[in-house]
Amino acid sequence: MSVRSIVTDRMTRHPSDSHTLDRYLGTGGYRALAKALEMPPDEVTGEVKAANLRGRGGAGFPCGVKWSFLAPAKPAYVVVNGDESEPGTFKDRQLMERDPHQMLEGTIITSYANGANHAFIYIRGEYPRSARRVQQAVEEAYAAGYLGSDILGSGYNLEVTVHLGAGAYICGEETGLLNSLEGRRGEPRLKPPYYPAAKGLYMQPTIVNNVETLANIPWIIENGGEAFAAIGPDGSRGTRLFSISGHVRRPGNYELVMGLTWRELIYDVAGGIPEDRALKCWIPGGASAPWFVPDDHLDLPVTLDDTAKAGSMLGSGAVVIMDETTCTVRATERLVRFFAHESCGQCTPCREGCSWLERILRRIEEGSGREVDVDMLLDISDNISPGLAWPPRMTTICPLGPSAVSPILAITSYFKDELMAHIHQGGCPFD
Amino acid sequence: MTEPVTVTINRREVSAQPGEMLIKTAQDNGVYIPRFCWHPRMNPVGMCRMCLVEIETPRGPLMVTSCTTPVSDGMTVDTTNPSVKKAQEGVLEFLLINHPLDCPVCDRAGECPLQDQTMAYGPGESRFVEEKRHFEKPIPISELVMLDRERCILCARCTRFSEEISGDPLIEFQERGNYTEVNTFPDEPFRSYFSGNTVQICPVGALTATPYRFRARPWDLTFVVSTCQHCSSGDRINLQSSQNRLLRILGLDSEPTNQGWLSDKCRFGFEYVASPARLTSPMVRDEEGELREASWGEALDYAGGALGEVISRSGGRAVAGLGGARGTNEDAYAFSKFLRSAVGTNSVDCQMDDGLDPRLLSGIVDRARIADLEGAGSILVWGPDLKEEHPTLYLRVRRAAQELGAGLVVIHPRGTGLDDRASVKVTYQPGRGGEVLSELMDGNGRMAEAREVLSNGPVVALLGRPGYGESPDLAEATAAFVRSLPDATILPLARRGNVFGALDMGLSPALLPGRAQRGTLAAQMLADRWGELPAASGRDCRRILEGLESGDIEALVLVGADPVRDVPDGGLARRAFENAGLVVAIDQFLTDSSRMADVVFPAMGFSEVEGTVTNIEGRVLKVNRLTPGPGQSRPDWAILSDLAARLGVDLGLVSAQQISQEVEELADIYRSVNWERLDWEDRDGVVVGGDLGYVPVFSQVTSVSPRSGEMALHYARTMYDDGVMMRESPSLRPLAPGSAAHLHPSDAARLGVGEGDSVDVTSVSGSLQAGVVIDPTLEPGVVYVPFNQPDTPSLGSVLGVKVSR
Amino acid sequence: MVEIRSPSVRRGWSESVRARASEIVKQYPEPRSAVMPLLYLAMAEEGYLTDNGMREVAGAVGLTPAQVRAVASFYTMYKRENPGRYLISCCTSISCMLLGSDEVLRAIEDESDVTAGETDPAELISVEHVECIGACGGAPAVTVNYELIEGMTTEKARELVRWLRTARPEAIVGAECQELFGGRRSFDWGAFDRDSALGPYPAFGPLGTVSGPAGDQEG
């Protein structure tokens, strides 16, 4: 099994104080920053491009390419997306709580590379400990001269503001996050024309990167993009944090080199299923991802491209394991309820469709399902995500609405018997 | 204009301007794409998703909202294929699942976009069997607007209008997801001067106007297109009536003027037309000194006889006329002709001692058009608070500054509606305008930034009187300075509905019809037609009132004016009326002025007469009739014509249209005006050119300060006041702010008063009690008192007042 | 005439809170960005988000109260109804649900006699169910005043409620609660975090909503 630590190395070796500046400096911290500040900014971007680091927030867009799209207008901003809220995901929380300087150093390097003099770290409101640790790191960094004016005598200036969210999953969507940071409702913006690289925060060019993505930056600068690109299979370079939860013996965050199989991930890394119960299905990449089932997917390699080819995604790296005792109708209802609750409400199909789907599913789970409901679930889903394809097409502004469709496709294609059993028995067979 | 691009819509090639939204290109080429949230006068948001279409991309067909997709060359669009149809049906079904089916009792039914599009594009049935979303319904969100959140489809038209267009975001989306609703802050109602627009653009019956609710079904309404006469912008409107009663006014999207929007004063300020207080019969003062109803013959004999007596005793110059700015050009022309050829006087004024030199108003060189605001590099507003007195012009300036990038300099004695969009705002003490102008001309100190902004041409300057303590010379001196700014044009401001038309018809001492000055060739041509023109120069409003008070003027003919309430120095007007030998009034109501007349003739008015009006930029527009006048009321021109006949003069006027033709013949600049065309191809109006070319003269305006112990008075109008049209419109009457004294916090502290406390404001000519409003936008030492509020006496056109507890 | 709701009694912020607010506004290139931290400030000031608080925020950043309420009502953590001193939020999203969160919630409701979404009459305890709080590796999880407790069981949940009732801690120290009532964690939390939450809003220094290290208070 190929386990190699980049972003969790320090916290593993120094569990008691990995979050402090002393420990960070004692383990090579801020060396990458010093190195980067000696390089021209576009060379820094070049290293990140060479690393082929793909975004760790969900969409998996190549980070260096994203930076190179930044429009030249000034001021430019860097925004750290620490609004981790995808059900099943808890990796950024660990990175922020246990090694805040690492992501902060990544933020400073990123800001330097992109010519930004103000960066914002947006942390979800339900993560006060993350926010405190990051804030402490920011204060330490200011005091030590890694932030503020003339950083390390380079002439480069950077201010960092830690911003606390207040309970809205949609702010994890980058344009929703920018609206939120501007003091507005966290409604996603239209793309086009509001691509952050051109019209982002305050309509200025803006880089939005996920916490884990930024946590990789210091390593890349210190060891070179090529070294990073040498780790892991093509298209899935470097390591990746997987948040494993649900019916497994050893849930938790695991930093892994991609390329192992799902079987290895579930049975070796996470220790298999308690009481050796049978695996029923799993969500391979956060609540938005279409489900996988043992018969079809257990021996697929865990890479971005193989997962996409099989009709799903690694998304935020959240793997939720469901064993044979799971009522998939209930699980689906719970997932769709999440999206209905988190829909921002601005566009019609998502606002109306998600809660309609949720209500039908609850009705079925509670025993008042009708046979026509099955086709209706699919047809309503089709009106949110035409063709029910992957990657999803959308009648909506952002992908939140189509995300609610993923679990419905799973139960109607893999677990239709279970759905019909609810309808015919007038209740949940698992109760 | 850039090179057009070619787009294929439903297999048909069309050409379009690049950057234009697909929904508009399609519509302009006969392809209607259904929509709810898109509005041509607001930025697209792509929220309702009704306008989904498919465009071809290298990666296959892509579903996009046509309201947010700009056209590009070679774009291929399908608006009707099965997947588009399915998506549209899907969106409609989603919109309907929580929409109540209360169409039979909904005001919007019959003109409801949701209803119409459901019929055209929707699924035949709903599959929704769950309980619909419920809200308390309907709730009042202001005195004028009711909100039914169950009907709302969350298209954000109303909220966008409030933020983007009118700049008073008092309604907003609240809550989230499926619980999202539009609402106000709990104790802060939607008191916007423009709230009615949200009702008009609401695509369902969620927002309804209290004055119209349950008054008519749309299919029972009779319509006519007309022009609003509350302010001088010339806003185009759709008058709607049922059973001969005016019930509703909607804004029309006319590019040069209001672009679809109206102020609530224009939209709801029509109720007075059907007021029971309207005059229905002539009235004559009897032996006991009471006005009693009389026949037309008796009243005309009485008035003609008395007027004739004055004229034969003291000559025509002992007679004066006031008013005429509230009617049509035709009525104003008749008034002008009556006074000059039947009476023989040049003493006439359509302004109420609250305006500017008529030559400046309608004859200035480099006069701006409203549309110039669109291309302006910078805009100077130094005059009345546009939001209060020129509401739709305010929207145009706001748009220019907010959306089109014009720099904006606002100079005013207190906060104005435009301040939040101003690049530079200068506040000053009334009376010190001359100093402020000198500073602006020097461009030093606090004015450096203003001059910097105004160095971006073209400059458009909107100049008028900020308040009544300010000398009218200030605007003229400012205009003279502004002409030195790059590519400057000037729009002088005066507020009464048809004041510019009335000036063009000669209702001022110095001007004759067609902006002709006395003693010119044009005047000579007029004399050929009218007969000999009076030789003596005439008096303006203030001097007419002074003449009446002193007895130099013996008789007054009043047409649709209420000087006692309307001139800044109400005390002077009252004394003038008390001393007047004879007052003949033509009016729709017994006002505080006409109540003191000897003879009162009942006049027809708005929505009852046909004619033309001329707006602030010299644009002639048509007004049309929809409802009959009450009782025995008649048009002004007909009354004046009969009165002239009693003086033995035939004015030769037979109909409003004939008058219009006479104006066309006599006044060169009105040659392009034609009634038929104004109803059709010229329905956006015709700008009458041939300006006087009046060059504003710079004069040093002396600054004046209040005496010690006094405060400087800022005395200015509000949108809602105690004018007779407001007083007789029940929906608007309660909205007048009432008697108030706005004080800077430091003055309030000095006086030991707080918000809501009562103070006495005393001037040499009047005294009133007012509630204190703490107003940090004022300069210390200034008190702002809204002009002409219910039950409030006039303070006069004074600069200094005493304010005490 | 239509009756419009009359203005509620207005209480202004103190000068010190206003000063704090203007410090926060200065952190951002545009004042409006300060709306979210200011809403927390308003909550900390009055215990929850009142109309008055929203009006103050509006004044501080130059928006209308309606605009501020539009923002406040979008986010679940701005409580516009007075919650109890302790806000127990029970995650019932997918991972927690799979491991028994519904039973944990029922235990909390039963022990506290407070239904999810409600507050007890003494205004001591509020209970709510929430969507995923990022503690899936330590499911099922709850928070008290946003301080996390992972590895919950129905028994521990009952103990937690009883403890809040009887001990009535001045402030909630998350790490301490985890030691008392928690079980398996998503990951090793590292050093003991002594910061504590003063009320039903997140404890975060720059907002002034966090109390000093618990150790210091004890000492």
mmCIF file of N, CA and C in Angstrom, chain A residues 48-105:
data_model
loop_
_atom_site.group_PDB
_atom_site.id
_atom_site.type_symbol
_atom_site.label_atom_id
_atom_site.label_comp_id
_atom_site.label_asym_id
_atom_site.label_seq_id
_atom_site.Cartn_x
_atom_site.Cartn_y
_atom_site.Cartn_z
ATOM 1 N N VAL A 48 3.946 25.111 -9.974
ATOM 2 C CA VAL A 48 2.646 24.529 -9.609
ATOM 3 C C VAL A 48 2.012 23.864 -10.829
ATOM 4 N N LYS A 49 2.230 24.484 -11.974
ATOM 5 C CA LYS A 49 1.748 23.876 -13.216
ATOM 6 C C LYS A 49 2.456 22.543 -13.456
ATOM 7 N N ALA A 50 3.784 22.581 -13.275
ATOM 8 C CA ALA A 50 4.577 21.376 -13.513
ATOM 9 C C ALA A 50 4.163 20.253 -12.559
ATOM 10 N N ALA A 51 3.735 20.642 -11.373
ATOM 11 C CA ALA A 51 3.316 19.635 -10.396
ATOM 12 C C ALA A 51 2.035 18.930 -10.824
ATOM 13 N N ASN A 52 1.318 19.583 -11.715
ATOM 14 C CA ASN A 52 0.006 19.081 -12.127
ATOM 15 C C ASN A 52 -0.899 18.835 -10.918
ATOM 16 N N LEU A 53 -0.831 19.768 -9.996
ATOM 17 C CA LEU A 53 -1.679 19.711 -8.796
ATOM 18 C C LEU A 53 -3.118 20.040 -9.197
ATOM 19 N N ARG A 54 -4.010 19.093 -8.920
ATOM 20 C CA ARG A 54 -5.420 19.373 -9.241
ATOM 21 C C ARG A 54 -6.161 19.751 -7.975
ATOM 22 N N GLY A 55 -7.100 20.667 -8.127
ATOM 23 C CA GLY A 55 -7.811 21.230 -6.976
ATOM 24 C C GLY A 55 -8.437 20.146 -6.114
ATOM 25 N N ARG A 56 -8.347 20.357 -4.801
ATOM 26 C CA ARG A 56 -8.819 19.328 -3.871
ATOM 27 C C ARG A 56 -10.202 19.660 -3.302
ATOM 28 N N GLY A 57 -10.850 20.664 -3.874
ATOM 29 C CA GLY A 57 -12.136 21.069 -3.315
ATOM 30 C C GLY A 57 -13.308 20.276 -3.862
ATOM 31 N N GLY A 58 -13.165 19.772 -5.061
ATOM 32 C CA GLY A 58 -14.285 19.005 -5.619
ATOM 33 C C GLY A 58 -14.201 18.899 -7.127
ATOM 34 N N ALA A 59 -13.946 20.035 -7.793
ATOM 35 C CA ALA A 59 -13.991 20.015 -9.251
ATOM 36 C C ALA A 59 -12.709 19.446 -9.855
ATOM 37 N N GLY A 60 -11.608 19.500 -9.113
ATOM 38 C CA GLY A 60 -10.373 18.892 -9.605
ATOM 39 C C GLY A 60 -9.715 19.633 -10.740
ATOM 40 N N PHE A 61 -9.901 20.965 -10.782
ATOM 41 C CA PHE A 61 -9.317 21.748 -11.860
ATOM 42 C C PHE A 61 -7.824 21.966 -11.589
ATOM 43 N N PRO A 62 -6.976 21.849 -12.634
ATOM 44 C CA PRO A 62 -5.539 22.025 -12.407
ATOM 45 C C PRO A 62 -5.225 23.415 -11.840
ATOM 46 N N CYS A 63 -4.541 23.395 -10.710
ATOM 47 C CA CYS A 63 -4.336 24.625 -9.933
ATOM 48 C C CYS A 63 -3.487 25.654 -10.687
ATOM 49 N N GLY A 64 -2.390 25.206 -11.272
ATOM 50 C CA GLY A 64 -1.510 26.137 -11.978
ATOM 51 C C GLY A 64 -2.192 26.774 -13.167
ATOM 52 N N VAL A 65 -3.015 25.997 -13.843
ATOM 53 C CA VAL A 65 -3.752 26.537 -14.995
ATOM 54 C C VAL A 65 -4.720 27.619 -14.517
ATOM 55 N N LYS A 66 -5.387 27.326 -13.399
ATOM 56 C CA LYS A 66 -6.320 28.302 -12.818
ATOM 57 C C LYS A 66 -5.586 29.619 -12.560
ATOM 58 N N TRP A 67 -4.397 29.530 -11.990
ATOM 59 C CA TRP A 67 -3.638 30.754 -11.696
ATOM 60 C C TRP A 67 -3.296 31.508 -12.971
ATOM 61 N N SER A 68 -2.969 30.764 -14.015
ATOM 62 C CA SER A 68 -2.527 31.442 -15.236
ATOM 63 C C SER A 68 -3.694 32.130 -15.949
ATOM 64 N N PHE A 69 -4.918 31.797 -15.556
ATOM 65 C CA PHE A 69 -6.086 32.459 -16.157
ATOM 66 C C PHE A 69 -6.393 33.802 -15.513
ATOM 67 N N LEU A 70 -5.704 34.122 -14.420
ATOM 68 C CA LEU A 70 -6.053 35.336 -13.672
ATOM 69 C C LEU A 70 -5.891 36.578 -14.552
ATOM 70 N N ALA A 71 -6.933 37.370 -14.598
ATOM 71 C CA ALA A 71 -6.881 38.599 -15.398
ATOM 72 C C ALA A 71 -5.879 39.575 -14.781
ATOM 73 N N PRO A 72 -5.284 40.444 -15.610
ATOM 74 C CA PRO A 72 -4.206 41.306 -15.116
ATOM 75 C C PRO A 72 -4.669 42.474 -14.229
ATOM 76 N N ALA A 73 -5.975 42.778 -14.221
ATOM 77 C CA ALA A 73 -6.420 43.975 -13.485
ATOM 78 C C ALA A 73 -6.011 43.915 -12.011
ATOM 79 N N LYS A 74 -5.801 45.071 -11.436
ATOM 80 C CA LYS A 74 -5.427 45.175 -10.018
ATOM 81 C C LYS A 74 -6.470 46.006 -9.286
ATOM 82 N N PRO A 75 -6.717 45.758 -7.997
ATOM 83 C CA PRO A 75 -6.090 44.713 -7.190
ATOM 84 C C PRO A 75 -6.650 43.329 -7.506
ATOM 85 N N ALA A 76 -5.806 42.325 -7.286
ATOM 86 C CA ALA A 76 -6.262 40.945 -7.367
ATOM 87 C C ALA A 76 -6.343 40.402 -5.943
ATOM 88 N N TYR A 77 -7.165 39.404 -5.752
ATOM 89 C CA TYR A 77 -7.327 38.831 -4.408
ATOM 90 C C TYR A 77 -7.122 37.318 -4.441
ATOM 91 N N VAL A 78 -6.686 36.788 -3.308
ATOM 92 C CA VAL A 78 -6.675 35.339 -3.123
ATOM 93 C C VAL A 78 -7.657 35.018 -2.008
ATOM 94 N N VAL A 79 -8.498 34.041 -2.267
ATOM 95 C CA VAL A 79 -9.479 33.631 -1.273
ATOM 96 C C VAL A 79 -9.301 32.143 -1.006
ATOM 97 N N VAL A 80 -9.138 31.806 0.270
ATOM 98 C CA VAL A 80 -8.985 30.406 0.647
ATOM 99 C C VAL A 80 -10.363 29.851 0.988
ATOM 100 N N ASN A 81 -10.728 28.784 0.318
ATOM 101 C CA ASN A 81 -12.028 28.180 0.561
ATOM 102 C C ASN A 81 -11.905 27.149 1.680
ATOM 103 N N GLY A 82 -12.223 27.594 2.889
ATOM 104 C CA GLY A 82 -12.235 26.698 4.039
ATOM 105 C C GLY A 82 -13.662 26.484 4.505
ATOM 106 N N ASP A 83 -14.586 26.518 3.547
ATOM 107 C CA ASP A 83 -16.002 26.341 3.884
ATOM 108 C C ASP A 83 -16.398 24.881 3.686
ATOM 109 N N GLU A 84 -15.549 24.002 4.153
ATOM 110 C CA GLU A 84 -15.783 22.565 3.961
ATOM 111 C C GLU A 84 -17.137 22.159 4.542
ATOM 112 N N SER A 85 -18.074 21.761 3.689
ATOM 113 C CA SER A 85 -19.413 21.420 4.178
ATOM 114 C C SER A 85 -20.036 20.232 3.474
ATOM 115 N N GLU A 86 -19.333 19.635 2.539
ATOM 116 C CA GLU A 86 -19.918 18.508 1.804
ATOM 117 C C GLU A 86 -20.076 17.330 2.763
ATOM 118 N N PRO A 87 -21.275 16.804 2.920
ATOM 119 C CA PRO A 87 -21.450 15.700 3.870
ATOM 120 C C PRO A 87 -20.426 14.589 3.620
ATOM 121 N N GLY A 88 -19.813 14.147 4.697
ATOM 122 C CA GLY A 88 -18.786 13.117 4.610
ATOM 123 C C GLY A 88 -17.376 13.673 4.626
ATOM 124 N N THR A 89 -17.230 14.987 4.499
ATOM 125 C CA THR A 89 -15.900 15.585 4.347
ATOM 126 C C THR A 89 -15.455 16.281 5.637
ATOM 127 N N PHE A 90 -14.244 15.954 6.087
ATOM 128 C CA PHE A 90 -13.735 16.619 7.300
ATOM 129 C C PHE A 90 -12.219 16.744 7.255
ATOM 130 N N LYS A 91 -11.672 16.777 6.050
ATOM 131 C CA LYS A 91 -10.215 16.803 5.896
ATOM 132 C C LYS A 91 -9.629 18.202 6.092
ATOM 133 N N ASP A 92 -10.291 19.220 5.539
ATOM 134 C CA ASP A 92 -9.750 20.580 5.659
ATOM 135 C C ASP A 92 -9.758 21.029 7.117
ATOM 136 N N ARG A 93 -10.749 20.510 7.840
ATOM 137 C CA ARG A 93 -10.805 20.835 9.269
ATOM 138 C C ARG A 93 -9.526 20.369 9.944
ATOM 139 N N GLN A 94 -9.091 19.167 9.618
ATOM 140 C CA GLN A 94 -7.863 18.646 10.218
ATOM 141 C C GLN A 94 -6.656 19.490 9.804
ATOM 142 N N LEU A 95 -6.601 19.848 8.545
ATOM 143 C CA LEU A 95 -5.465 20.644 8.060
ATOM 144 C C LEU A 95 -5.421 22.014 8.738
ATOM 145 N N MET A 96 -6.597 22.597 8.954
ATOM 146 C CA MET A 96 -6.626 23.938 9.569
ATOM 147 C C MET A 96 -6.344 23.863 11.066
ATOM 148 N N GLU A 97 -6.848 22.822 11.720
ATOM 149 C CA GLU A 97 -6.665 22.738 13.171
ATOM 150 C C GLU A 97 -5.268 22.273 13.535
ATOM 151 N N ARG A 98 -4.746 21.355 12.715
ATOM 152 C CA ARG A 98 -3.498 20.704 13.131
ATOM 153 C C ARG A 98 -2.257 21.296 12.477
ATOM 154 N N ASP A 99 -2.410 21.915 11.328
ATOM 155 C CA ASP A 99 -1.215 22.476 10.678
ATOM 156 C C ASP A 99 -1.564 23.771 9.948
ATOM 157 N N PRO A 100 -2.052 24.768 10.696
ATOM 158 C CA PRO A 100 -2.549 25.983 10.037
ATOM 159 C C PRO A 100 -1.452 26.761 9.303
ATOM 160 N N HIS A 101 -0.225 26.688 9.791
ATOM 161 C CA HIS A 101 0.833 27.443 9.117
ATOM 162 C C HIS A 101 1.109 26.905 7.728
ATOM 163 N N GLN A 102 0.914 25.597 7.571
ATOM 164 C CA GLN A 102 1.174 24.984 6.273
ATOM 165 C C GLN A 102 0.242 25.582 5.201
ATOM 166 N N MET A 103 -1.073 25.643 5.539
ATOM 167 C CA MET A 103 -1.980 26.214 4.535
ATOM 168 C C MET A 103 -1.797 27.728 4.419
ATOM 169 N N LEU A 104 -1.367 28.342 5.528
ATOM 170 C CA LEU A 104 -1.115 29.780 5.473
ATOM 171 C C LEU A 104 0.101 30.079 4.592
ATOM 172 N N GLU A 105 1.140 29.264 4.739
ATOM 173 C CA GLU A 105 2.315 29.463 3.888
ATOM 174 C C GLU A 105 1.928 29.269 2.416
#
